[in-house]
Tab-separated table of C-alpha atoms and ligand atoms in Angstrom:
chain	number	residue	atom	x	y	z
A	1	MET	CA	112.942	222.194	-152.198
A	2	ASN	CA	114.180	225.471	-153.355
A	3	ASN	CA	116.944	224.533	-155.597
A	4	HIS	CA	116.434	222.996	-158.391
A	5	THR	CA	119.859	223.051	-159.472
A	6	ALA	CA	123.289	222.452	-157.679
A	7	GLU	CA	126.954	221.923	-158.479
A	8	VAL	CA	126.861	218.802	-156.592
A	9	LEU	CA	123.624	216.011	-155.385
A	10	ILE	CA	123.764	214.096	-152.837
A	11	ILE	CA	121.586	211.591	-152.238
A	12	GLY	CA	121.210	210.126	-148.808
A	13	ALA	CA	121.305	211.802	-145.304
A	14	GLY	CA	123.115	209.162	-143.337
A	15	ILE	CA	126.592	209.926	-141.931
A	16	ILE	CA	128.670	208.934	-145.686
A	17	GLY	CA	126.336	211.916	-147.264
A	18	ALA	CA	126.751	214.555	-144.448
A	19	SER	CA	130.665	214.181	-144.368
A	20	VAL	CA	131.043	214.609	-148.253
A	21	ALA	CA	128.593	217.409	-147.976
A	22	TYR	CA	131.339	218.848	-145.357
A	23	HIS	CA	134.269	217.823	-146.475
A	24	LEU	CA	133.191	219.615	-150.322
A	25	ALA	CA	131.768	222.839	-148.401
A	26	VAL	CA	134.521	223.156	-146.245
A	27	ARG	CA	137.328	223.690	-149.051
A	28	GLY	CA	134.691	225.945	-150.560
A	29	CYS	CA	132.180	223.873	-152.985
A	30	THR	CA	128.991	225.104	-151.357
A	31	ASP	CA	126.594	224.840	-153.955
A	32	VAL	CA	125.845	221.124	-152.520
A	33	LEU	CA	122.312	220.118	-152.232
A	34	ILE	CA	121.260	216.481	-150.349
A	35	LEU	CA	118.119	214.778	-151.221
A	36	GLU	CA	117.277	212.797	-148.417
A	37	LYS	CA	113.882	210.462	-148.668
A	38	ALA	CA	112.945	210.628	-145.247
A	39	ASP	CA	111.278	213.270	-143.381
A	40	VAL	CA	114.342	213.922	-140.967
A	41	PRO	CA	118.097	213.269	-141.708
A	42	ILE	CA	120.074	210.054	-140.188
A	43	THR	CA	117.429	207.683	-140.016
A	44	GLY	CA	119.428	205.131	-141.916
A	45	SER	CA	121.883	202.295	-140.682
A	46	THR	CA	123.863	205.755	-139.206
A	47	ALA	CA	120.794	205.498	-136.409
A	48	PHE	CA	121.565	201.731	-135.721
A	49	SER	CA	125.226	201.483	-135.640
A	50	ALA	CA	126.781	200.066	-132.700
A	51	GLY	CA	129.620	202.877	-133.227
A	52	GLY	CA	132.612	200.563	-132.953
A	53	VAL	CA	135.953	201.906	-134.464
A	54	ARG	CA	138.864	199.925	-135.067
A	55	HIS	CA	142.623	199.817	-136.662
A	56	GLN	CA	142.903	195.975	-137.194
A	57	PHE	CA	141.920	195.151	-140.524
A	58	ALA	CA	143.506	192.718	-142.733
A	59	ARG	CA	143.646	194.840	-145.925
A	60	GLU	CA	146.174	197.827	-145.966
A	61	VAL	CA	143.621	199.892	-147.498
A	62	ASN	CA	140.728	199.486	-144.701
A	63	ILE	CA	144.005	200.169	-142.156
A	64	ARG	CA	144.451	203.488	-144.020
A	65	LEU	CA	140.869	204.280	-144.240
A	66	SER	CA	141.054	203.522	-140.012
A	67	LYS	CA	144.007	205.381	-139.433
A	68	TYR	CA	143.011	208.788	-140.916
A	69	SER	CA	139.663	208.679	-140.004
A	70	ILE	CA	140.029	207.831	-136.341
A	71	GLU	CA	142.616	210.951	-135.855
A	72	ARG	CA	139.893	213.208	-137.464
A	73	LEU	CA	137.368	211.940	-134.873
A	74	LYS	CA	139.957	212.560	-132.027
A	75	ASN	CA	139.588	216.303	-132.604
A	76	PHE	CA	135.950	216.150	-134.168
A	77	SER	CA	134.572	218.575	-131.651
A	78	GLU	CA	137.254	221.292	-132.510
A	79	GLU	CA	137.100	220.643	-136.174
A	80	ILE	CA	133.313	220.559	-136.520
A	81	GLY	CA	132.002	221.495	-133.729
A	82	GLY	CA	129.906	218.140	-133.046
A	83	HIS	CA	130.545	215.782	-130.281
A	84	ALA	CA	131.968	212.070	-131.808
A	85	ASP	CA	132.598	210.806	-128.213
A	86	LEU	CA	135.166	208.986	-129.523
A	87	ARG	CA	136.109	206.651	-126.608
A	88	GLN	CA	139.251	204.593	-127.183
A	89	THR	CA	138.772	201.560	-125.088
A	90	GLY	CA	140.163	198.992	-127.459
A	91	TYR	CA	139.301	195.866	-129.462
A	92	LEU	CA	140.261	192.531	-128.332
A	93	PHE	CA	140.171	189.405	-130.565
A	94	LEU	CA	140.119	186.635	-129.262
A	95	ILE	CA	141.951	182.969	-131.527
A	96	ASN	CA	141.101	179.690	-130.792
A	97	ASP	CA	142.840	178.098	-134.310
A	98	GLU	CA	146.673	178.221	-135.174
A	99	ASP	CA	145.785	178.966	-138.711
A	100	THR	CA	143.644	182.000	-137.882
A	101	TRP	CA	146.001	182.913	-135.004
A	102	ALA	CA	148.816	182.861	-137.978
A	103	GLN	CA	146.347	185.031	-140.167
A	104	TYR	CA	146.293	187.995	-137.078
A	105	GLN	CA	149.603	187.637	-136.749
A	106	GLU	CA	150.592	188.638	-140.129
A	107	GLN	CA	147.769	191.397	-140.243
A	108	ALA	CA	149.358	192.759	-137.229
A	109	ARG	CA	152.387	192.857	-138.574
A	110	LEU	CA	151.125	195.011	-141.503
A	111	GLN	CA	148.848	197.052	-138.726
A	112	ARG	CA	152.307	197.939	-137.072
A	113	MET	CA	154.068	198.550	-140.396
A	114	LEU	CA	151.557	201.128	-140.802
A	115	GLY	CA	151.855	202.909	-137.123
A	116	VAL	CA	148.747	201.342	-135.425
A	117	ARG	CA	149.044	200.214	-131.970
A	118	VAL	CA	148.451	196.532	-131.640
A	119	GLU	CA	149.613	194.315	-129.528
A	120	LEU	CA	149.826	189.920	-129.414
A	121	LEU	CA	148.459	188.547	-126.460
A	122	GLU	CA	149.119	185.482	-124.520
A	123	PRO	CA	145.818	183.808	-123.837
A	124	ARG	CA	145.810	184.579	-120.117
A	125	ASP	CA	146.797	188.114	-120.858
A	126	ALA	CA	143.158	188.713	-122.494
A	127	LEU	CA	142.175	188.592	-118.592
A	128	GLU	CA	143.682	191.772	-117.757
A	129	TYR	CA	140.888	193.433	-120.094
A	130	VAL	CA	137.997	191.073	-119.815
A	131	PRO	CA	137.442	188.976	-116.527
A	132	GLY	CA	136.053	185.120	-117.086
A	133	ILE	CA	136.900	184.205	-120.287
A	134	ARG	CA	136.698	180.335	-121.061
A	135	LEU	CA	140.463	180.432	-122.047
A	136	ASP	CA	141.180	176.457	-122.809
A	137	ASP	CA	141.254	176.407	-126.584
A	138	ILE	CA	142.091	180.259	-127.088
A	139	VAL	CA	145.700	180.084	-128.659
A	140	GLY	CA	146.608	183.978	-128.605
A	141	ALA	CA	144.621	187.208	-128.867
A	142	THR	CA	145.399	190.693	-130.164
A	143	PHE	CA	144.551	194.467	-128.644
A	144	GLY	CA	144.219	197.428	-130.257
A	145	ALA	CA	144.432	200.314	-127.748
A	146	GLU	CA	143.659	202.948	-129.760
A	147	ASP	CA	140.174	201.148	-131.376
A	148	GLY	CA	137.008	201.763	-129.482
A	149	PHE	CA	133.582	203.076	-130.158
A	150	CYS	CA	131.916	206.595	-131.442
A	151	ASP	CA	128.828	208.178	-131.227
A	152	PRO	CA	127.486	207.915	-135.006
A	153	TYR	CA	124.690	210.150	-134.554
A	154	GLY	CA	126.878	212.979	-133.112
A	155	ILE	CA	129.293	212.634	-136.038
A	156	ALA	CA	126.453	212.926	-138.474
A	157	SER	CA	125.022	215.541	-137.254
A	158	GLY	CA	128.273	217.354	-136.428
A	159	TYR	CA	129.036	217.015	-140.381
A	160	LEU	CA	125.489	218.110	-141.390
A	161	LYS	CA	124.975	221.157	-139.142
A	162	ARG	CA	128.765	222.550	-139.908
A	163	ALA	CA	127.689	221.618	-143.779
A	164	ARG	CA	124.189	223.605	-143.417
A	165	GLU	CA	126.311	227.032	-141.982
A	166	LEU	CA	128.804	226.454	-144.884
A	167	GLY	CA	125.715	227.041	-147.574
A	168	VAL	CA	124.853	223.410	-147.880
A	169	HIS	CA	121.226	222.990	-148.251
A	170	VAL	CA	119.137	219.575	-147.644
A	171	ALA	CA	115.970	218.806	-149.076
A	172	LEU	CA	114.179	216.260	-146.833
A	173	SER	CA	111.372	213.950	-148.212
A	174	THR	CA	112.672	214.240	-151.390
A	175	PRO	CA	113.318	210.799	-152.694
A	176	VAL	CA	115.322	210.054	-155.952
A	177	THR	CA	113.321	208.050	-158.115
A	178	GLY	CA	114.748	208.269	-161.444
A	179	ALA	CA	117.522	209.687	-163.625
A	180	GLN	CA	117.890	211.453	-167.041
A	181	LEU	CA	121.413	210.718	-168.921
A	182	ASN	CA	122.688	211.643	-172.213
A	183	ASN	CA	124.944	208.844	-173.387
A	184	ASP	CA	127.690	209.182	-170.864
A	185	HIS	CA	126.710	212.405	-168.780
A	186	LEU	CA	124.005	212.472	-166.192
A	187	LEU	CA	122.149	215.494	-166.216
A	188	ALA	CA	119.329	215.424	-163.731
A	189	VAL	CA	117.475	213.313	-161.237
A	190	GLU	CA	113.815	212.743	-160.831
A	191	THR	CA	111.604	213.334	-157.989
A	192	PRO	CA	108.189	213.877	-157.174
A	193	ASP	CA	109.054	217.730	-156.926
A	194	GLY	CA	110.496	217.497	-160.141
A	195	LEU	CA	113.722	217.323	-161.893
A	196	VAL	CA	117.120	218.573	-159.873
A	197	SER	CA	120.090	218.855	-161.999
A	198	GLY	CA	123.695	218.617	-160.942
A	199	GLY	CA	127.073	218.667	-161.840
A	200	PHE	CA	128.232	215.655	-160.264
A	201	VAL	CA	125.889	212.767	-158.832
A	202	VAL	CA	126.996	211.067	-155.427
A	203	ASN	CA	125.025	207.761	-154.244
A	204	ALA	CA	125.270	207.818	-150.628
A	205	CYS	CA	122.075	205.741	-149.875
A	206	GLY	CA	123.864	202.934	-147.619
A	207	ALA	CA	121.708	199.634	-148.008
A	208	TRP	CA	119.511	201.194	-150.453
A	209	SER	CA	122.323	202.324	-152.967
A	210	GLY	CA	122.203	199.499	-155.059
A	211	GLN	CA	118.582	200.097	-155.962
A	212	VAL	CA	119.331	203.712	-156.337
A	213	ALA	CA	122.439	202.971	-158.748
A	214	SER	CA	120.017	200.889	-160.589
A	215	LEU	CA	117.771	203.781	-161.183
A	216	PHE	CA	120.986	205.392	-163.037
A	217	GLY	CA	121.312	202.086	-165.231
A	218	ILE	CA	124.085	200.756	-162.937
A	219	ASP	CA	124.718	197.477	-161.348
A	220	LEU	CA	126.108	198.118	-157.853
A	221	PRO	CA	126.569	194.967	-156.009
A	222	VAL	CA	125.772	195.820	-152.919
A	223	GLN	CA	122.725	194.547	-150.590
A	224	PRO	CA	120.752	195.182	-147.702
A	225	VAL	CA	121.470	192.774	-144.582
A	226	ARG	CA	119.820	192.677	-140.956
A	227	ARG	CA	122.303	192.973	-138.066
A	228	ASN	CA	121.151	192.814	-134.485
A	229	ALA	CA	122.493	194.498	-131.818
A	230	TYR	CA	120.872	193.078	-128.040
A	231	MET	CA	121.260	194.695	-124.824
A	232	THR	CA	121.577	193.560	-121.076
A	233	GLU	CA	120.240	195.194	-118.348
A	234	CYS	CA	122.292	196.812	-115.954
A	235	PHE	CA	125.552	194.487	-115.744
A	236	PRO	CA	128.409	195.054	-113.372
A	237	LYS	CA	130.163	192.154	-113.426
A	238	PHE	CA	132.205	193.034	-116.569
A	239	PRO	CA	133.656	196.586	-115.492
A	240	ASP	CA	133.511	199.706	-117.514
A	241	PRO	CA	134.788	199.769	-119.935
A	242	ILE	CA	135.738	196.710	-121.374
A	243	PRO	CA	136.955	196.575	-125.163
A	244	LEU	CA	135.058	195.511	-128.070
A	245	THR	CA	135.873	191.973	-127.787
A	246	PHE	CA	135.170	189.452	-130.406
A	247	ASP	CA	135.523	185.511	-130.160
A	248	VAL	CA	136.545	185.212	-133.797
A	249	ASP	CA	135.403	181.602	-133.961
A	250	THR	CA	131.920	182.344	-133.767
A	251	GLY	CA	131.942	186.217	-134.363
A	252	PHE	CA	130.406	186.813	-131.073
A	253	TRP	CA	131.114	190.342	-129.827
A	254	MET	CA	130.410	192.329	-127.004
A	255	ARG	CA	130.873	195.780	-125.196
A	256	LYS	CA	129.866	197.782	-122.206
A	257	GLU	CA	127.252	200.858	-122.987
A	258	GLN	CA	127.661	202.436	-119.856
A	259	ASP	CA	125.951	200.186	-117.106
A	260	SER	CA	125.044	197.636	-119.735
A	261	LEU	CA	126.453	194.958	-121.772
A	262	LEU	CA	125.625	195.317	-126.146
A	263	PHE	CA	126.228	191.899	-127.917
A	264	GLY	CA	125.567	190.453	-130.817
A	265	MET	CA	126.889	187.914	-133.768
A	266	ALA	CA	126.244	188.027	-137.310
A	267	ASN	CA	123.677	184.984	-138.737
A	268	PRO	CA	125.653	183.479	-142.229
A	269	THR	CA	122.205	182.452	-143.291
A	270	GLU	CA	120.592	185.883	-142.917
A	271	PRO	CA	119.178	186.656	-146.512
A	272	PRO	CA	119.655	190.175	-148.199
A	273	GLY	CA	116.153	192.363	-147.893
A	274	VAL	CA	115.417	195.108	-145.956
A	275	ASN	CA	114.290	193.695	-142.430
A	276	LEU	CA	114.380	195.895	-138.912
A	277	ASN	CA	112.239	193.865	-136.848
A	278	VAL	CA	114.881	192.281	-134.052
A	279	ASP	CA	115.734	188.409	-134.715
A	280	TRP	CA	114.597	186.738	-131.494
A	281	GLU	CA	114.765	183.335	-132.924
A	282	TRP	CA	118.623	183.738	-133.573
A	283	LEU	CA	118.907	185.092	-130.100
A	284	PRO	CA	119.535	181.480	-128.229
A	285	GLU	CA	122.216	180.849	-130.922
A	286	VAL	CA	124.100	184.027	-129.999
A	287	LEU	CA	123.679	183.561	-126.300
A	288	ASP	CA	124.950	179.723	-126.613
A	289	ALA	CA	128.021	181.049	-128.602
A	290	GLY	CA	128.259	184.116	-126.067
A	291	ILE	CA	128.001	182.048	-122.835
A	292	ASP	CA	130.072	179.580	-124.172
A	293	ARG	CA	133.118	182.011	-124.256
A	294	PHE	CA	132.187	184.177	-121.614
A	295	PRO	CA	130.348	182.329	-119.036
A	296	LEU	CA	129.447	185.246	-116.327
A	297	LEU	CA	127.166	186.455	-119.297
A	298	GLU	CA	124.956	183.861	-118.089
A	299	GLU	CA	123.846	185.821	-115.273
A	300	ALA	CA	122.516	188.898	-117.383
A	301	ARG	CA	119.291	189.947	-118.241
A	302	LEU	CA	118.320	190.875	-121.314
A	303	ALA	CA	116.890	194.165	-122.022
A	304	LYS	CA	114.478	193.273	-124.815
A	305	LYS	CA	113.232	196.797	-125.275
A	306	GLN	CA	116.594	198.153	-125.577
A	307	CYS	CA	117.707	195.349	-128.305
A	308	TRP	CA	117.767	196.767	-132.350
A	309	ALA	CA	118.277	195.558	-135.756
A	310	GLY	CA	119.515	197.798	-138.654
A	311	LEU	CA	120.967	196.835	-141.980
A	312	TYR	CA	124.627	196.587	-143.125
A	313	GLU	CA	125.308	197.413	-146.419
A	314	ILE	CA	127.694	194.339	-147.770
A	315	SER	CA	129.593	194.686	-151.119
A	316	PRO	CA	130.799	191.232	-152.563
A	317	ASP	CA	134.368	191.666	-150.707
A	318	HIS	CA	133.051	193.522	-147.225
A	319	LYS	CA	134.868	196.714	-148.673
A	320	PRO	CA	133.294	200.096	-149.689
A	321	ILE	CA	132.903	201.146	-153.141
A	322	LEU	CA	133.980	204.566	-153.703
A	323	GLY	CA	134.689	207.005	-156.697
A	324	ARG	CA	133.459	207.838	-160.039
A	325	HIS	CA	131.753	205.644	-162.396
A	326	PRO	CA	134.132	204.617	-165.425
A	327	GLU	CA	130.962	205.039	-167.829
A	328	LEU	CA	129.140	207.869	-165.997
A	329	PRO	CA	132.505	210.126	-164.633
A	330	ASN	CA	129.809	212.705	-162.814
A	331	TYR	CA	127.874	209.987	-161.058
A	332	LEU	CA	130.074	208.714	-157.717
A	333	HIS	CA	129.889	206.005	-155.632
A	334	ALA	CA	130.519	206.189	-151.825
A	335	SER	CA	128.628	203.076	-150.269
A	336	GLY	CA	129.202	199.268	-149.786
A	337	PHE	CA	131.132	199.800	-146.138
A	338	SER	CA	130.123	196.298	-145.160
A	339	GLY	CA	129.410	197.484	-141.597
A	340	HIS	CA	132.144	200.090	-141.332
A	341	GLY	CA	130.529	203.003	-142.565
A	342	VAL	CA	130.597	204.950	-139.108
A	343	MET	CA	134.543	204.347	-138.758
A	344	HIS	CA	135.709	205.247	-141.988
A	345	SER	CA	133.189	208.369	-142.777
A	346	PRO	CA	135.346	211.158	-142.330
A	347	ALA	CA	138.196	209.633	-144.866
A	348	ALA	CA	135.206	208.554	-147.325
A	349	GLY	CA	133.923	212.519	-147.095
A	350	MET	CA	137.525	213.652	-147.600
A	351	LEU	CA	138.423	210.885	-150.608
A	352	ILE	CA	134.973	212.196	-152.552
A	353	ALA	CA	135.418	215.682	-152.356
A	354	GLU	CA	139.182	215.107	-153.525
A	355	GLU	CA	137.565	212.674	-156.585
A	356	ILE	CA	135.355	215.734	-157.355
A	357	LEU	CA	137.432	218.821	-156.806
A	358	ASP	CA	140.710	217.316	-157.928
A	359	GLY	CA	139.636	215.040	-160.467
A	360	ARG	CA	140.999	211.873	-158.506
A	361	ALA	CA	140.832	210.866	-154.744
A	362	HIS	CA	144.974	211.707	-153.747
A	363	SER	CA	145.519	211.035	-149.878
A	364	ILE	CA	145.076	207.624	-149.890
A	365	ASN	CA	144.652	205.095	-153.093
A	366	ILE	CA	141.361	204.322	-153.894
A	367	ASP	CA	142.162	202.035	-156.835
A	368	GLU	CA	141.281	198.994	-154.896
A	369	LEU	CA	138.006	200.281	-153.658
A	370	ARG	CA	136.479	201.463	-157.789
A	371	ILE	CA	133.458	199.510	-158.651
A	372	THR	CA	135.761	198.342	-161.559
A	373	ARG	CA	137.401	196.265	-159.091
A	374	PHE	CA	134.497	193.888	-159.414
A	375	ARG	CA	135.664	193.211	-163.578
A	376	ASN	CA	138.761	191.317	-162.053
A	377	ILE	CA	139.007	187.895	-161.919
A	378	ALA	CA	141.285	188.331	-158.634
A	379	VAL	CA	139.067	190.259	-155.896
A	380	GLN	CA	141.260	190.834	-152.956
A	381	ASN	CA	138.639	190.505	-149.953
A	382	GLU	CA	138.765	191.859	-146.647
A	383	THR	CA	138.694	189.186	-144.273
A	384	ASN	CA	138.913	190.233	-140.907
A	385	VAL	CA	134.931	191.021	-141.134
A	386	PHE	CA	131.798	189.871	-138.644
B	401	FAD	C1	123.548	196.642	-136.133
B	401	FAD	C2	124.333	197.686	-136.790
B	401	FAD	C3	125.432	197.858	-136.253
B	401	FAD	C4	126.590	198.383	-136.946
B	401	FAD	N1	127.787	198.581	-136.236
B	401	FAD	C5	128.812	199.658	-136.837
B	401	FAD	C6	129.845	199.785	-136.203
B	401	FAD	O1	130.386	199.648	-135.176
B	401	FAD	N2	131.138	200.641	-136.674
B	401	FAD	C7	130.651	201.207	-137.904
B	401	FAD	O2	131.680	201.909	-138.614
B	401	FAD	N3	129.568	200.745	-138.624
B	401	FAD	C8	128.497	200.044	-138.190
B	401	FAD	N4	127.195	199.772	-138.902
B	401	FAD	C9	127.169	200.031	-139.883
B	401	FAD	C10	127.087	201.595	-140.201
B	401	FAD	O3	125.931	201.597	-139.473
B	401	FAD	C11	126.884	201.546	-142.071
B	401	FAD	O4	127.896	201.527	-142.523
B	401	FAD	C12	126.193	203.522	-141.824
B	401	FAD	O5	125.907	203.895	-141.177
B	401	FAD	C13	126.837	203.751	-143.237
B	401	FAD	O6	126.387	205.149	-143.015
B	401	FAD	P1	125.216	205.562	-144.833
B	401	FAD	O7	125.443	207.146	-144.786
B	401	FAD	O8	126.032	205.323	-146.112
B	401	FAD	O9	123.647	204.963	-145.085
B	401	FAD	P2	122.785	205.422	-144.083
B	401	FAD	O10	123.132	205.898	-142.786
B	401	FAD	O11	121.579	204.216	-144.365
B	401	FAD	O12	122.259	206.381	-144.569
B	401	FAD	C14	121.521	206.448	-146.322
B	401	FAD	C15	120.186	207.504	-146.532
B	401	FAD	O13	120.080	207.343	-148.024
B	401	FAD	C16	118.639	207.471	-147.762
B	401	FAD	N5	118.003	207.026	-149.011
B	401	FAD	C17	118.076	205.807	-149.213
B	401	FAD	N6	117.492	205.681	-150.586
B	401	FAD	C18	117.010	206.833	-151.300
B	401	FAD	C19	116.485	207.717	-152.083
B	401	FAD	N7	115.594	206.800	-153.090
B	401	FAD	N8	116.684	209.120	-152.480
B	401	FAD	C20	116.948	209.703	-151.263
B	401	FAD	N9	117.400	209.392	-150.014
B	401	FAD	C21	117.490	207.893	-149.948
B	401	FAD	C22	118.470	207.069	-146.642
B	401	FAD	O14	116.658	207.083	-146.072
B	401	FAD	C23	119.207	207.358	-145.934
B	401	FAD	O15	118.802	208.332	-145.099
B	401	FAD	C24	126.633	199.300	-137.722
B	401	FAD	C25	125.226	198.533	-138.672
B	401	FAD	C26	124.743	198.175	-137.730
B	401	FAD	C27	122.976	197.751	-138.436
């Protein structure tokens, strides 16, 4: 590590740290150093993401983060030079109870008001998108044509490469292990190579951000929670593409990954913790839910070696935690994306750059995302999460 001081220190070289670095550098703030504990960048959750992007959220702020970010991903190659590989193959939500259907119709009104293309479908219309769905209990479906999926590694490495070209440095094998504070000012971070001082410090450590925040004396409510992604062998019975399709009742989801099918379902009893082993005991529950809704799936064969597990970085209300820490204003939060950090990475990078360079994020109002919200009694949860 050559630099022991920088105007901005970013902890974590995942998609969020890379996006923050790029957005600072492109605005002329190039004295930026990323500190990464691993010996190569992009080995955290970003490398294990399913890459889904969607506008269909319940909270306005999440819809705005998605709208801005997906627009930027469309022009990623021209703007940044990397490959976002955005495929707008849609997201289809299948709903089987009237109360949830009423909520989804309400959400669709909000999404449309914000300029999102979302359709309300009669149950039988869903068959146009995915063959063989069991529809007897489905009361409605929503389809977002501009949703889809992207290449998380391509985006993160694109941001990182461009940031480096603009002058950003990356120190690998450099875990942040402590902090030096002076009352309400952060002076330096500790690493095995010595102290590194920075005017600003951004915590972009994803699933580890709570642990890293505690080094600064900050109680950040972000927990690592394992999520599994299972893959079938080549399975042409579902055409390519199908939309990323959710059975809302169970949370079972699937999409095509080339000729194969990628699928999963969150285990509500999964305890917080760092566990990267695929949960094979959970698989029968996932398959039961999947085959019950999509009977064709019974004919698919599991590609055991292609399955994986990674970590979500879950906040209490499933929304990111962004912006300056009130009692330590030169320390910034950029984590807690709760499984949506890839799709929101362009907006997150831009907003954190605004917090640092303009004093406050202004392109999107992030007051609902500041850590201070947890001091209020009535926190507004994002409900459309799995
Ligand atoms: C199975 C799965 C499916 C997912 N699907 C989607 C999806 O469809 N769409 C979507 O948008 N998101 C999805 N996600 C979530 C997405 O992957 C994350 O929200 C996103 O990658 C978070 O990026 P990050 O940069 O904050 O974290 P990371 O990529 O984890 O990067 C954090 C970095 O911080 C480093 N670090 C940690 N501690 C320290 C330290 N002390 N010092 C220095 N460095 C440190 C780590 O080594 C790591 O490189 C999924 C996640 C999983 C696991």
